[in-house]
Coordinates of C-alpha atoms and ligand atoms in Angstrom, one line a residue:
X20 CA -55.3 49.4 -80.7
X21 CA -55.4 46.7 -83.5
X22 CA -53.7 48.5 -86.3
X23 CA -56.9 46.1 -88.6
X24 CA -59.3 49.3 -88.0
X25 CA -61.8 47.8 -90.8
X26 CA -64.8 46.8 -89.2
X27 CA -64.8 42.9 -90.4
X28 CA -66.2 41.4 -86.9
X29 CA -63.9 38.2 -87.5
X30 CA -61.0 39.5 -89.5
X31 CA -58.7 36.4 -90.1
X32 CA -56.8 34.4 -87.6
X33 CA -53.3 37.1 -87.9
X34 CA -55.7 40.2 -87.3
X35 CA -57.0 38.3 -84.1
X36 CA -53.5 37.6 -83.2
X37 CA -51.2 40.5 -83.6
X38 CA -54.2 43.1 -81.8
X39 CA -52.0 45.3 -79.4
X40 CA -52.9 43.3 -75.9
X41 CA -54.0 46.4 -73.3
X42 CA -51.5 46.2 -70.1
X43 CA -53.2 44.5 -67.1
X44 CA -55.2 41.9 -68.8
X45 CA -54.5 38.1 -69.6
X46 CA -53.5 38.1 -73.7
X47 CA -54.8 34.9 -73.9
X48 CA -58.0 35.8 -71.9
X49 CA -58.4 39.0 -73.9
X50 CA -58.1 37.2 -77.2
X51 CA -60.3 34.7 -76.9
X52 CA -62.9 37.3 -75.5
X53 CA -62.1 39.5 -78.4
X54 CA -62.6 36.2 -80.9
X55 CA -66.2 35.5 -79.1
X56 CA -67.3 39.0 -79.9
X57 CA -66.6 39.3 -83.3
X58 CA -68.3 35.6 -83.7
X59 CA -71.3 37.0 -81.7
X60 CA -71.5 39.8 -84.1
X61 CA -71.4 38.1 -86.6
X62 CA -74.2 35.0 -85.6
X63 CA -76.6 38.3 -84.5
X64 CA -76.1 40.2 -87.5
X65 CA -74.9 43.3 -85.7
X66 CA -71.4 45.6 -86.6
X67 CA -68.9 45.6 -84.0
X68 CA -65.9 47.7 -84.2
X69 CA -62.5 47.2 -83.9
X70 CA -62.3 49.8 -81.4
X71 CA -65.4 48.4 -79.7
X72 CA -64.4 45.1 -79.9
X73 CA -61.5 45.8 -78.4
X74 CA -63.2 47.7 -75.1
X75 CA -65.3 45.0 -74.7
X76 CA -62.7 42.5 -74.4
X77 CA -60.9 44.4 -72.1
X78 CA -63.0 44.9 -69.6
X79 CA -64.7 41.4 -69.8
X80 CA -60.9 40.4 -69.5
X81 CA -60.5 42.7 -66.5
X82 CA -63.2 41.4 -64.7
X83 CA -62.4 37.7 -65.1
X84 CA -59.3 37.6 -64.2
X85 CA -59.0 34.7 -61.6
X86 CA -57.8 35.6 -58.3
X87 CA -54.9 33.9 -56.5
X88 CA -55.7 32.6 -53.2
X89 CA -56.0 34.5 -49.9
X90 CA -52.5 34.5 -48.5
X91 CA -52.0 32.5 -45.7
X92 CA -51.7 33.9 -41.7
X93 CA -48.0 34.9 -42.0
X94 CA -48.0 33.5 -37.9
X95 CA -48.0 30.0 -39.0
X96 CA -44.9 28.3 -38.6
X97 CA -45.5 26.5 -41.7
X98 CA -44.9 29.9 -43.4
X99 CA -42.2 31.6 -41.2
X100 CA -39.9 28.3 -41.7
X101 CA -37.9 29.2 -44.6
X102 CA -35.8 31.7 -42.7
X103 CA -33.9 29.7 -40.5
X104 CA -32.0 26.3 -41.6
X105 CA -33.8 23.1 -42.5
X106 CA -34.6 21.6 -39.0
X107 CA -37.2 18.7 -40.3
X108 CA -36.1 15.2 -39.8
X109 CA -37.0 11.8 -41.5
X110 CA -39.6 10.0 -39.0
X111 CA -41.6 13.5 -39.4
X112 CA -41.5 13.5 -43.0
X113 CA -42.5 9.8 -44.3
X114 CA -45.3 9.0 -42.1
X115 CA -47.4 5.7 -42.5
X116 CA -50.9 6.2 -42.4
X117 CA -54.2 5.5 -43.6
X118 CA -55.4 6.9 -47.4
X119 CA -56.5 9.0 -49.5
X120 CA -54.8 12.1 -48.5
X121 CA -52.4 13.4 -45.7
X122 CA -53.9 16.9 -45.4
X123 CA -57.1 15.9 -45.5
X124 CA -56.8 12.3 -43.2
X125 CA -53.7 11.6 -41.4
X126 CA -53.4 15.1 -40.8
X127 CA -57.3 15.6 -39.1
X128 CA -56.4 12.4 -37.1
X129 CA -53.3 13.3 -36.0
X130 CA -55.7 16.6 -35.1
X131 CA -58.3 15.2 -33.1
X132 CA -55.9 12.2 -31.5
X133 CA -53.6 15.2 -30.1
X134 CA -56.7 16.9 -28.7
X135 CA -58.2 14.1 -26.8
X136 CA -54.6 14.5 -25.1
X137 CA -55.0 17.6 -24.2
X138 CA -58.6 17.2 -23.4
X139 CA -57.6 13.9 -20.8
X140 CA -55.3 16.3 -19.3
X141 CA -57.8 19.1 -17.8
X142 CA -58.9 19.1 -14.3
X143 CA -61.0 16.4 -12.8
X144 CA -64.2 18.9 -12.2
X145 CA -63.9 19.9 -15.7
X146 CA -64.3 16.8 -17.2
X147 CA -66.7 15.4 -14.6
X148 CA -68.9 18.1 -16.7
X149 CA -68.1 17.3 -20.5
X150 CA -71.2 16.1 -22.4
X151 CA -70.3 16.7 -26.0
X152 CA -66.8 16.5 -28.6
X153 CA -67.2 18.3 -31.6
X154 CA -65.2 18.7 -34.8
X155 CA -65.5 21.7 -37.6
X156 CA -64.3 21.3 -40.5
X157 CA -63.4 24.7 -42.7
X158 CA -62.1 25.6 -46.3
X159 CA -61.1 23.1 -48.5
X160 CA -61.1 20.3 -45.6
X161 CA -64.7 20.9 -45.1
X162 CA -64.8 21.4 -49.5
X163 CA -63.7 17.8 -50.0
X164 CA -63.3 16.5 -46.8
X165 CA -66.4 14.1 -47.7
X166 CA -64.3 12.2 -50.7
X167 CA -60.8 11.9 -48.6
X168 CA -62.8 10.2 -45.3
X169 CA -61.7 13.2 -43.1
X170 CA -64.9 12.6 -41.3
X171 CA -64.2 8.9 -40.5
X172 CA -60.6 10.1 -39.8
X173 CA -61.6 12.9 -37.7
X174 CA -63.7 10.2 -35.4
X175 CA -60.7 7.7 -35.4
X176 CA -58.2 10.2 -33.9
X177 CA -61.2 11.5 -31.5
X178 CA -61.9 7.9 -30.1
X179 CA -57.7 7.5 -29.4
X180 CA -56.6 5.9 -32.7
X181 CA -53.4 6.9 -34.4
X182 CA -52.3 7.1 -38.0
X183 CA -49.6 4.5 -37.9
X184 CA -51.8 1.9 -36.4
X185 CA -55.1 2.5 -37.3
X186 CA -56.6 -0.9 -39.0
X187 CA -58.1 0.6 -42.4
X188 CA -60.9 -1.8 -41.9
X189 CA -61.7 0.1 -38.9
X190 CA -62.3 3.2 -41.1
X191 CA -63.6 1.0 -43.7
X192 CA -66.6 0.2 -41.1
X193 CA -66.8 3.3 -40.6
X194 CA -67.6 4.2 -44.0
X195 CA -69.9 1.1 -44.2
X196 CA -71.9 1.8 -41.0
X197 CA -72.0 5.1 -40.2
X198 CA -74.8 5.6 -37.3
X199 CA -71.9 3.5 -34.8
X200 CA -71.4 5.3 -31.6
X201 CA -68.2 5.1 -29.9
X202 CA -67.8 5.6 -25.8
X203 CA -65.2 8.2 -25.2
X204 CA -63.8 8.0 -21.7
X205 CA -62.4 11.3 -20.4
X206 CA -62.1 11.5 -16.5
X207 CA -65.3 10.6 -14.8
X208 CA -67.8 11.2 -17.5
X209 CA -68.0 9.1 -20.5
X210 CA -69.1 10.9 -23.9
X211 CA -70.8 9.4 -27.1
X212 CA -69.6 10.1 -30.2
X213 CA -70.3 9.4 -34.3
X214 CA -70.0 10.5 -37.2
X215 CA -72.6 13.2 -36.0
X216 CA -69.8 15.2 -34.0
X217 CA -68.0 15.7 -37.2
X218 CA -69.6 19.0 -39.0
X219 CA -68.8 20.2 -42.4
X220 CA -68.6 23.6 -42.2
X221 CA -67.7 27.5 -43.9
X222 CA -65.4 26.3 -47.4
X223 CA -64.9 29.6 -48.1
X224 CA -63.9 32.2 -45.5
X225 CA -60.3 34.0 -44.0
X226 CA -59.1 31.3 -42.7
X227 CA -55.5 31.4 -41.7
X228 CA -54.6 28.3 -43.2
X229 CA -57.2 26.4 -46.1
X230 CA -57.2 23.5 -44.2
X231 CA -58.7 24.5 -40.8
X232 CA -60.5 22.6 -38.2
X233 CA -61.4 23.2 -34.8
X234 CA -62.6 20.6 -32.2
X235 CA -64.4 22.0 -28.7
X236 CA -65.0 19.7 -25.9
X237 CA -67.7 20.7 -24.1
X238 CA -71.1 21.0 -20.9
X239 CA -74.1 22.2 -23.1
X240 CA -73.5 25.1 -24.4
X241 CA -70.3 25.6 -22.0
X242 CA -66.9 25.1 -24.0
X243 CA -64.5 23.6 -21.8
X244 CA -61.8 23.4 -24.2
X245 CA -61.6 24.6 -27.9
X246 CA -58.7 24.4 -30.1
X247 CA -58.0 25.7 -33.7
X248 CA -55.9 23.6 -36.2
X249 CA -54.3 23.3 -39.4
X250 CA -53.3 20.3 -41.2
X251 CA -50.8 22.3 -43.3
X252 CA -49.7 19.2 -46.0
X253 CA -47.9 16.0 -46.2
X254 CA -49.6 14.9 -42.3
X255 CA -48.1 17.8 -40.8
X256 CA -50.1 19.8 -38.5
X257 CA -49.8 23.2 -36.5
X258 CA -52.2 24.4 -34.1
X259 CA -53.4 28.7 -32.7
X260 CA -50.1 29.3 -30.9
X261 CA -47.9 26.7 -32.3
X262 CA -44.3 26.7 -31.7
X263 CA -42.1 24.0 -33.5
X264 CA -40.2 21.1 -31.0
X265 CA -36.8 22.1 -29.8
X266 CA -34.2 20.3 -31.6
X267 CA -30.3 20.4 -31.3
X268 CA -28.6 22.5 -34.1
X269 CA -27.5 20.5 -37.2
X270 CA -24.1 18.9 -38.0
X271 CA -24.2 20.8 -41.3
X272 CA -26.6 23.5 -41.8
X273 CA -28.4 24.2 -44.9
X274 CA -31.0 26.4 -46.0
X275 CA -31.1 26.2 -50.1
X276 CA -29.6 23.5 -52.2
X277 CA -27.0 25.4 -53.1
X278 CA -25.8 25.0 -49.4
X279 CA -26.4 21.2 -48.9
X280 CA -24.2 20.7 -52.1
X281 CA -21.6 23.2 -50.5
X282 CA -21.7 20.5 -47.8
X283 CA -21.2 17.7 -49.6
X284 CA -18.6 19.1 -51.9
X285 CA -16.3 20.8 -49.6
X286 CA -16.7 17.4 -47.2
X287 CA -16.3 15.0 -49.9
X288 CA -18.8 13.2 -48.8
X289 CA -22.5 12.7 -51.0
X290 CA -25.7 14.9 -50.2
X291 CA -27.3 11.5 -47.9
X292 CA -24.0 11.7 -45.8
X293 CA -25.1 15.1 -45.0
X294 CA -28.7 14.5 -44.6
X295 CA -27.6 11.4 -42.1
X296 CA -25.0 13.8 -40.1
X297 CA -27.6 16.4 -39.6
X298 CA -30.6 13.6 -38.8
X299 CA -28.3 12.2 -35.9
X300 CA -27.2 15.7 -35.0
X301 CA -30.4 17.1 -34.7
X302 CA -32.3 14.2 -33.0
X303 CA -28.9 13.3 -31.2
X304 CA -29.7 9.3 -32.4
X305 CA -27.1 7.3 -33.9
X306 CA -26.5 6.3 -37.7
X307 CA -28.2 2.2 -37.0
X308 CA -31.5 3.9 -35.4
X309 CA -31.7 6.3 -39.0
X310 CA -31.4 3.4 -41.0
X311 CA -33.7 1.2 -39.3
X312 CA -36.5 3.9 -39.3
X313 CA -35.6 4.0 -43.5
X314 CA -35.5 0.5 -43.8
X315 CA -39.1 0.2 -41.8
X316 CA -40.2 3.1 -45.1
X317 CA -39.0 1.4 -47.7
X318 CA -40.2 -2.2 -46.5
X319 CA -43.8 -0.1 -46.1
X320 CA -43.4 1.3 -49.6
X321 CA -42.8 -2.2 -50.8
X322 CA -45.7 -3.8 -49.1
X323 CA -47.7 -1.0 -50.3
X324 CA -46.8 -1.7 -54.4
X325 CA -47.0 -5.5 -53.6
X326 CA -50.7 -5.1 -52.2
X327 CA -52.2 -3.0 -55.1
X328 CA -50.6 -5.1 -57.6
X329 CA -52.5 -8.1 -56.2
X330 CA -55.8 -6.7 -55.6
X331 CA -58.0 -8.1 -58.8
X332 CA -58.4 -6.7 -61.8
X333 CA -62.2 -6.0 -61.2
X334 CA -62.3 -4.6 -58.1
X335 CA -63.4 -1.3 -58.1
X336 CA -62.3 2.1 -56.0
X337 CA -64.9 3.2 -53.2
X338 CA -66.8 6.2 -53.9
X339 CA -69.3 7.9 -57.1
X340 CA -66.6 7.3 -59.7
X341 CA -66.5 3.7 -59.6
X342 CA -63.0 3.6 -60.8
X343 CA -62.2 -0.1 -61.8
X344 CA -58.4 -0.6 -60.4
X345 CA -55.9 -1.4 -63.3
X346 CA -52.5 -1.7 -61.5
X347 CA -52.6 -5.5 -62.4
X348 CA -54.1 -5.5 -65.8
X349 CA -50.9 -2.8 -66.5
X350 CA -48.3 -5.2 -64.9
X351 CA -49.2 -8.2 -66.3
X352 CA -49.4 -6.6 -70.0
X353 CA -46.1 -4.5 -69.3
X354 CA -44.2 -7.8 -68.3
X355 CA -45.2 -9.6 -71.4
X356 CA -44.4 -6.8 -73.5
X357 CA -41.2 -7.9 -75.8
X358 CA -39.9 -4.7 -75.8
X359 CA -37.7 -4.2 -73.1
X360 CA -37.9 -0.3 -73.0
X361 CA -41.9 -0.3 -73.0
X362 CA -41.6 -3.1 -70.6
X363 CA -39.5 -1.2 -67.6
X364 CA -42.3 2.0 -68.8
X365 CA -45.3 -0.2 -68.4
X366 CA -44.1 -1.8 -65.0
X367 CA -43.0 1.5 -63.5
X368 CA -46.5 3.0 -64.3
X369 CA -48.1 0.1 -62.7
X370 CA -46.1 0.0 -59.6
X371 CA -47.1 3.6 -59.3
X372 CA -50.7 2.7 -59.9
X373 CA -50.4 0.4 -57.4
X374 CA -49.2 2.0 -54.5
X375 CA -51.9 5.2 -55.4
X376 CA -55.1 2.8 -55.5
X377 CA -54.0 1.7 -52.3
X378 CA -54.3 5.6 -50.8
X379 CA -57.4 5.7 -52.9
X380 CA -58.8 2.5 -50.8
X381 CA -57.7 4.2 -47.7
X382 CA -55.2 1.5 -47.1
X383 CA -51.8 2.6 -45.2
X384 CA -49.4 4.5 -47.6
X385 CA -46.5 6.5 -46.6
X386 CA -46.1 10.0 -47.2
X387 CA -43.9 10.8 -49.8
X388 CA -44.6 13.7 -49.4
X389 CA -48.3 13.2 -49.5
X390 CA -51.3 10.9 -49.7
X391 CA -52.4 11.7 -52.9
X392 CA -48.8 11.2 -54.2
X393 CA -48.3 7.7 -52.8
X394 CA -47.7 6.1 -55.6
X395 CA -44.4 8.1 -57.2
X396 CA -41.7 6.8 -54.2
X397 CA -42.9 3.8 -54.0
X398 CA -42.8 2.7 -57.7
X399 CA -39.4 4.0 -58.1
X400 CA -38.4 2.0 -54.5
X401 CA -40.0 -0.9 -56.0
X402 CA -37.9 -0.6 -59.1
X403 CA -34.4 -0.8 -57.8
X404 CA -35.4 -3.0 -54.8
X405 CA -36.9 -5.5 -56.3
X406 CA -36.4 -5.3 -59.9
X407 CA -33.0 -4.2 -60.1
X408 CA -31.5 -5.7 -56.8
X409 CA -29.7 -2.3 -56.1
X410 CA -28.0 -2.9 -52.6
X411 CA -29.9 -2.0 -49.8
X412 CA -27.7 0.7 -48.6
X413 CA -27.3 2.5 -52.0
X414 CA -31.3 2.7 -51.7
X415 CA -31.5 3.9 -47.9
X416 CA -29.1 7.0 -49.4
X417 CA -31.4 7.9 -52.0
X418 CA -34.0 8.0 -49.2
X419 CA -31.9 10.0 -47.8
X420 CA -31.5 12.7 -50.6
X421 CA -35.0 12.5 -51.5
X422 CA -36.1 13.6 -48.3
X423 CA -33.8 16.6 -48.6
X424 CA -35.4 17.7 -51.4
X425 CA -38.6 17.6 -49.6
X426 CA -37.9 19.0 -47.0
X427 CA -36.3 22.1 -49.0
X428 CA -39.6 22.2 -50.8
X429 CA -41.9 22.2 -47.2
X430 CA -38.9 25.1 -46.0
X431 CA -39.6 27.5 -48.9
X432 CA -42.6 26.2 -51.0
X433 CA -45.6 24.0 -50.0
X434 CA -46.4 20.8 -50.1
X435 CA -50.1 21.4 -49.3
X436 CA -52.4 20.9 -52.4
X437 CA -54.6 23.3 -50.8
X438 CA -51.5 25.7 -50.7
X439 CA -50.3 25.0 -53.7
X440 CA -52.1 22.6 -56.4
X441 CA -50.4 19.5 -57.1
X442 CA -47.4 20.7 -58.4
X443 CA -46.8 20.6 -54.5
X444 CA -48.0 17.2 -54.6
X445 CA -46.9 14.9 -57.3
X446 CA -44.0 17.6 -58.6
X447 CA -42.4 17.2 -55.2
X448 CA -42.9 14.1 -55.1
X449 CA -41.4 13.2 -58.5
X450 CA -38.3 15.5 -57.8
X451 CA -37.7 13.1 -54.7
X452 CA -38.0 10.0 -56.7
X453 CA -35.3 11.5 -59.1
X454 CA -33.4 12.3 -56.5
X455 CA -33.5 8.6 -54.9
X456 CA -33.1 7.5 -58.4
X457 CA -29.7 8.7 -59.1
X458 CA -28.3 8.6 -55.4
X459 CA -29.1 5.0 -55.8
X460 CA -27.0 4.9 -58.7
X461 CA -23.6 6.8 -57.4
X462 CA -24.4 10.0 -59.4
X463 CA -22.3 12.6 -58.2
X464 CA -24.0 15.9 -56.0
X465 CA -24.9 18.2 -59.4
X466 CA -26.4 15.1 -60.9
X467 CA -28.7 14.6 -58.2
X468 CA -29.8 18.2 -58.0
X469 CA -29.9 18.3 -61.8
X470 CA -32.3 15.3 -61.4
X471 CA -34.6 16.9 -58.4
X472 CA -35.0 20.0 -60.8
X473 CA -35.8 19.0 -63.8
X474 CA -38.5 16.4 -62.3
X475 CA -40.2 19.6 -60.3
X476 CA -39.5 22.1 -63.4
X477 CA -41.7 19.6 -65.4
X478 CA -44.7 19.9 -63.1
X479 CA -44.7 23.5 -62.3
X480 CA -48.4 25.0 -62.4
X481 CA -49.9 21.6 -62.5
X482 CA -53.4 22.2 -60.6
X483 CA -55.7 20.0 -58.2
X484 CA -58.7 19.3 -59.4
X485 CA -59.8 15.9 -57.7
X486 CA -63.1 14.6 -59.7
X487 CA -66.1 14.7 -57.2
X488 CA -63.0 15.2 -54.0
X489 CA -61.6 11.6 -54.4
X490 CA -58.5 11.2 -54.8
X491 CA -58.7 8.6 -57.9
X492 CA -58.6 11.2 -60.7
X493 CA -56.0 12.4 -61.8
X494 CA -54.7 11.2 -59.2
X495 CA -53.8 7.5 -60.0
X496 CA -52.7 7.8 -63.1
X497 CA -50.4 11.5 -62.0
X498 CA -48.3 9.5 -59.9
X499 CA -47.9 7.2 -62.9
X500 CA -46.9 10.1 -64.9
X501 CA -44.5 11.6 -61.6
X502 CA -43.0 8.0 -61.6
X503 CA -42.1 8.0 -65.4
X504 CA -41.2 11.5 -65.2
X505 CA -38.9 10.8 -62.1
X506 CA -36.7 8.5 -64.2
X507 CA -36.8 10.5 -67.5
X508 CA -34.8 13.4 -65.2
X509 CA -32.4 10.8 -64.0
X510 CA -32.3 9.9 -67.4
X511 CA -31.2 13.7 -68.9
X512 CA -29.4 14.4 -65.8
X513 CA -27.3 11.7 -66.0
X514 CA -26.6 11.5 -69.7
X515 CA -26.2 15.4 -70.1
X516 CA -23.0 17.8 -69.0
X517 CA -24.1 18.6 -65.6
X518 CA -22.4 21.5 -65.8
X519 CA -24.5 22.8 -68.4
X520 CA -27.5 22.3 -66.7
X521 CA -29.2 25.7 -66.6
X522 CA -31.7 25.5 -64.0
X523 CA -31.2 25.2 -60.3
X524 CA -33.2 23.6 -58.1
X525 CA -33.3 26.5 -55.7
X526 CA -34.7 28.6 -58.6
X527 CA -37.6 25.9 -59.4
X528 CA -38.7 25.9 -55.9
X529 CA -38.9 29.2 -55.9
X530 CA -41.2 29.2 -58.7
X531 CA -42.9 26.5 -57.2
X532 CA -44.1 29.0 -54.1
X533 CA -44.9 31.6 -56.2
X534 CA -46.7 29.7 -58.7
X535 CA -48.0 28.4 -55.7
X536 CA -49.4 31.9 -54.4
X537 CA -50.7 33.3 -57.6
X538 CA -52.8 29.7 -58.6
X539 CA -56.7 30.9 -58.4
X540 CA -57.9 28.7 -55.5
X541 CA -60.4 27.2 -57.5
X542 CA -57.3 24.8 -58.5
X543 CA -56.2 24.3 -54.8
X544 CA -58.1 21.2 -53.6
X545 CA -61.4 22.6 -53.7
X546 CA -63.1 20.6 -56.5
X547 CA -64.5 23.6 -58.1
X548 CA -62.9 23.7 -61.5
X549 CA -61.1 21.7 -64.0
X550 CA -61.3 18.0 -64.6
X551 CA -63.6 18.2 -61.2
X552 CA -66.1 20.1 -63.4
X553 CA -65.4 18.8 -66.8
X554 CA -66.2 15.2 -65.7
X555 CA -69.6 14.2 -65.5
X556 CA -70.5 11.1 -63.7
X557 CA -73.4 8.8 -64.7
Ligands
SF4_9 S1 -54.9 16.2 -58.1 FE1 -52.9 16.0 -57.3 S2 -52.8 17.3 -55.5 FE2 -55.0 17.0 -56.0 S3 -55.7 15.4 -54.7 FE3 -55.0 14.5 -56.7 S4 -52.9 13.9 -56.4 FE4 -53.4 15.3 -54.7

């Protein structure tokens, strides 16, 4: 109880701040509730007690407290992982695909191309019966499945087209002309399918993942085949049942970063020596075939900069917001900028910009981790490749060491906006880039960690809230902001005693997946609060 017990509805700002909070309430909820009611009071004419007010508040607190998520189906690999070492290797983790989002399009393709596989591979007599393919789409890939194309990727993977080699002007047609039937040839019977086959279903429901889909094949009513999915983030998916690939133990087994640096330490050898050991280990494939699959991502993350920067100033992003691009407007100013400082700032951001309105155009990106955070790896890439001709092999290390701290972050975190907001998005990403950032420039094991933290401390709690379920904004501009960020953490971790760096990046990412499963799920991908309601489009 407030000890102000006077009955003044409004009091002054200290009475309203330094009221005893009750237990089990937000302050800052209960406060402003408290505020409203003595100003309603007050606007009505009526008295309102302290003690009243105070009730009032509390309960209306109580009662609006947002609610974390439902917690995911503790069956799915994706969240029994973190027990064992890190088994994920490289060519799962950067995947080339088509935009705006890995969850939500290379994942659903990836979905749909591995069940026509499976659906090729029933009996003859089945097939000769199959009249119908269908696709449902639940929770948040059904809530903003309609602004990431998961429809149009859906259909691609159905009609046998992959991710990596997908023409985006395929899906672009798609999106231009969507009444086109495709023939789908399965055994003797040859089945039609559009855009039709792809329903958007239940977004809310207990789902065992958020991003759910299931695709039947089937004869009338008759399912031959059905199959439940999850696109769990970053392109990965898991299906009812799932068991990961077998793999061949690692060179040098890790499960926290405190145990890849006890690697590299007690080895004398740096974290990407460790990372490459364990990538031949566990795929049994030799150091030449690791770098040549890096030097295809970073010649993709290149390409990907070099394309948004030439796309013209005035073209505008598909989709309801009619976002006008601005990578090249950015670069162009930043490089005639006579400040040198504001210059390398400007161009960074615009590299960053690049590389995300490409994902927004649903042009190939690589995930790094994700879709929607295309544009943070390949800015910082672009950067020491091509601006500061740092040798090629110093870069194919930080690739290295940034996927490790990815991969740490999929083992114990998320990095599934629809798991975790985009903190598991653009916050992983960014810790990545500072990672690459000061591998690329000899820093010594603590440096890099202190690097990777700091970038991933400094988005903790961000939230997804993609305006009208495109991934334009925030999304552009954030990996602008995850690029810039990236480098300032090189920046402090390289300048500061590493020693004295308080934070490990063990810690953050633990915070990461707990922040991750207390966020209300109106913040997870679902275009139901934040900037997705505070925007209004014309
Ligand atoms: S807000 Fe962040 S997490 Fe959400 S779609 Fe955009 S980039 Fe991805």
């Amino acid at each position: 109880m407030s000890k102000h017990e006077d009955n003044d509805p409004l009091g002054n700002t200290a009475d309203l701040t330094e009221q005893e909070v009750p237990s089990g309430v937000d302050r800052r909820r209960f406060l402003m509730r408290s505020a409203v009611i003595g100003a309603a009071a007050v606007m009505t004419g009526r008295t309102v007690s302290a003690n009243s007010r105070t009730l009032t508040a509390f309960n209306e607190s109580l009662t609006q407290q947002p609610g974390p998520a439902p917690p995911l189906d503790k069956n799915l690999n994706v969240v029994k992982k973190g027990q064992g070492p890190v088994m994920t290797v490289i060519d799962e983790f950067y995947k080339v695909g088509p935009g705006p989002s890995s969850s939500h399009t290379i994942g659903p393709m990836r979905i749909t191309y591995d069940f026509y596989q499976r659906a090729a591979k029933l009996p003859a007599d089945k097939l000769a019966k199959a009249t119908k393919l269908q696709v449902n789409l639940f929770g948040s890939l059904s809530a903003t499945g309609k602004g990431h194309g998961t429809e149009r990727a859906a259909l691609a993977g159905l009609i046998g087209k992959e991710p990596a080699t997908v023409d985006p002007l395929f899906l672009d047609s798609l999106r231009d002309k969507p009444d086109q039937v495709f023939p789908v040839k399965l055994g003797s019977s040859t089945i039609n399918v559009s855009l039709k086959d792809v329903v958007y279903d239940a977004t809310k429901g207990n789902f065992h993942h958020p991003n759910t889909m299931t695709v039947k094949l089937l004869a009338g009513n008759e399912v031959l085949l059905e199959q439940e999915y999850y696109s769990v983030g970053g392109g990965f998916i898991e299906w009812k049942g799932y068991t990961p690939p077998k793999k061949n133990a690692p060179k040098y087994p890790f499960r926290t970063m405190k145990e890849l640096r006890a690697h590299a330490d007690n080895n004398k050898i740096t974290i990407a020596q460790v990372l490459l050991a364990n990538e031949m280990s566990i795929m049994g494939r030799s150091a030449d075939e690791v770098y040549a699959f890096v030097d295809k991502i970073i010649n993709a993350m290149t390409a990907t900069v070099k394309s948004g920067l030439s796309m013209s100033e005035d073209d505008v992003l598909p989709g309801p917001i009619k976002l006008h691009s601005k990578a090249a407007t950015v670069y162009k100013r930043a490089m005639d900028d006579a400040n040198v400082a504001d210059r390398s700032v400007g161009m960074l951001s615009a590299c960053a910009l690049a590389a995300s309105e490409e994902n927004a155009r649903g042009h190939l990106v690589i995930t790094a981790p994700t879709g929607g955070s295309a544009g943070v790896m390949p800015s910082l890439v672009y950067a020491l490749v091509e601006v500061r001709k740092v040798p090629l092999q110093k870069v194919r290390e930080g690739m290295l060491a940034a996927a490790a701290i990815g991969y740490l972050c999929k083992h114990h975190a998320t990095l599934s906006a629809a798991e975790g907001g985009c903190q598991a998005e653009i916050g992983v990403a960014s810790s990545m880039a500072a990672a690459l950032v000061a591998t690329a420039h000899d820093a010594e094991s603590l440096v890099v960690e202190n690097a990777a933290e700091s970038a991933l401390e400094h988005h903790l709690g961000m939230t997804c809230d993609p305006v009208a379920g495109y991934v334009q904004v925030p999304c552009v501009e954030r990996c602008a902001f995850g690029a810039v960020k990236a480098w300032t953490a090189y920046a402090i971790a390289s300048n500061e005693i590493a020693s004295r760096h308080r934070v490990n990046l063990d810690a953050t990412i633990m915070a990461l997946a707990e922040t991750a499963k207390d966020m209300n799920s109106k913040y997870k991908e679902t275009s139901e609060a934040g900037l997705a309601l505070s925007v209004v489009l014309c």
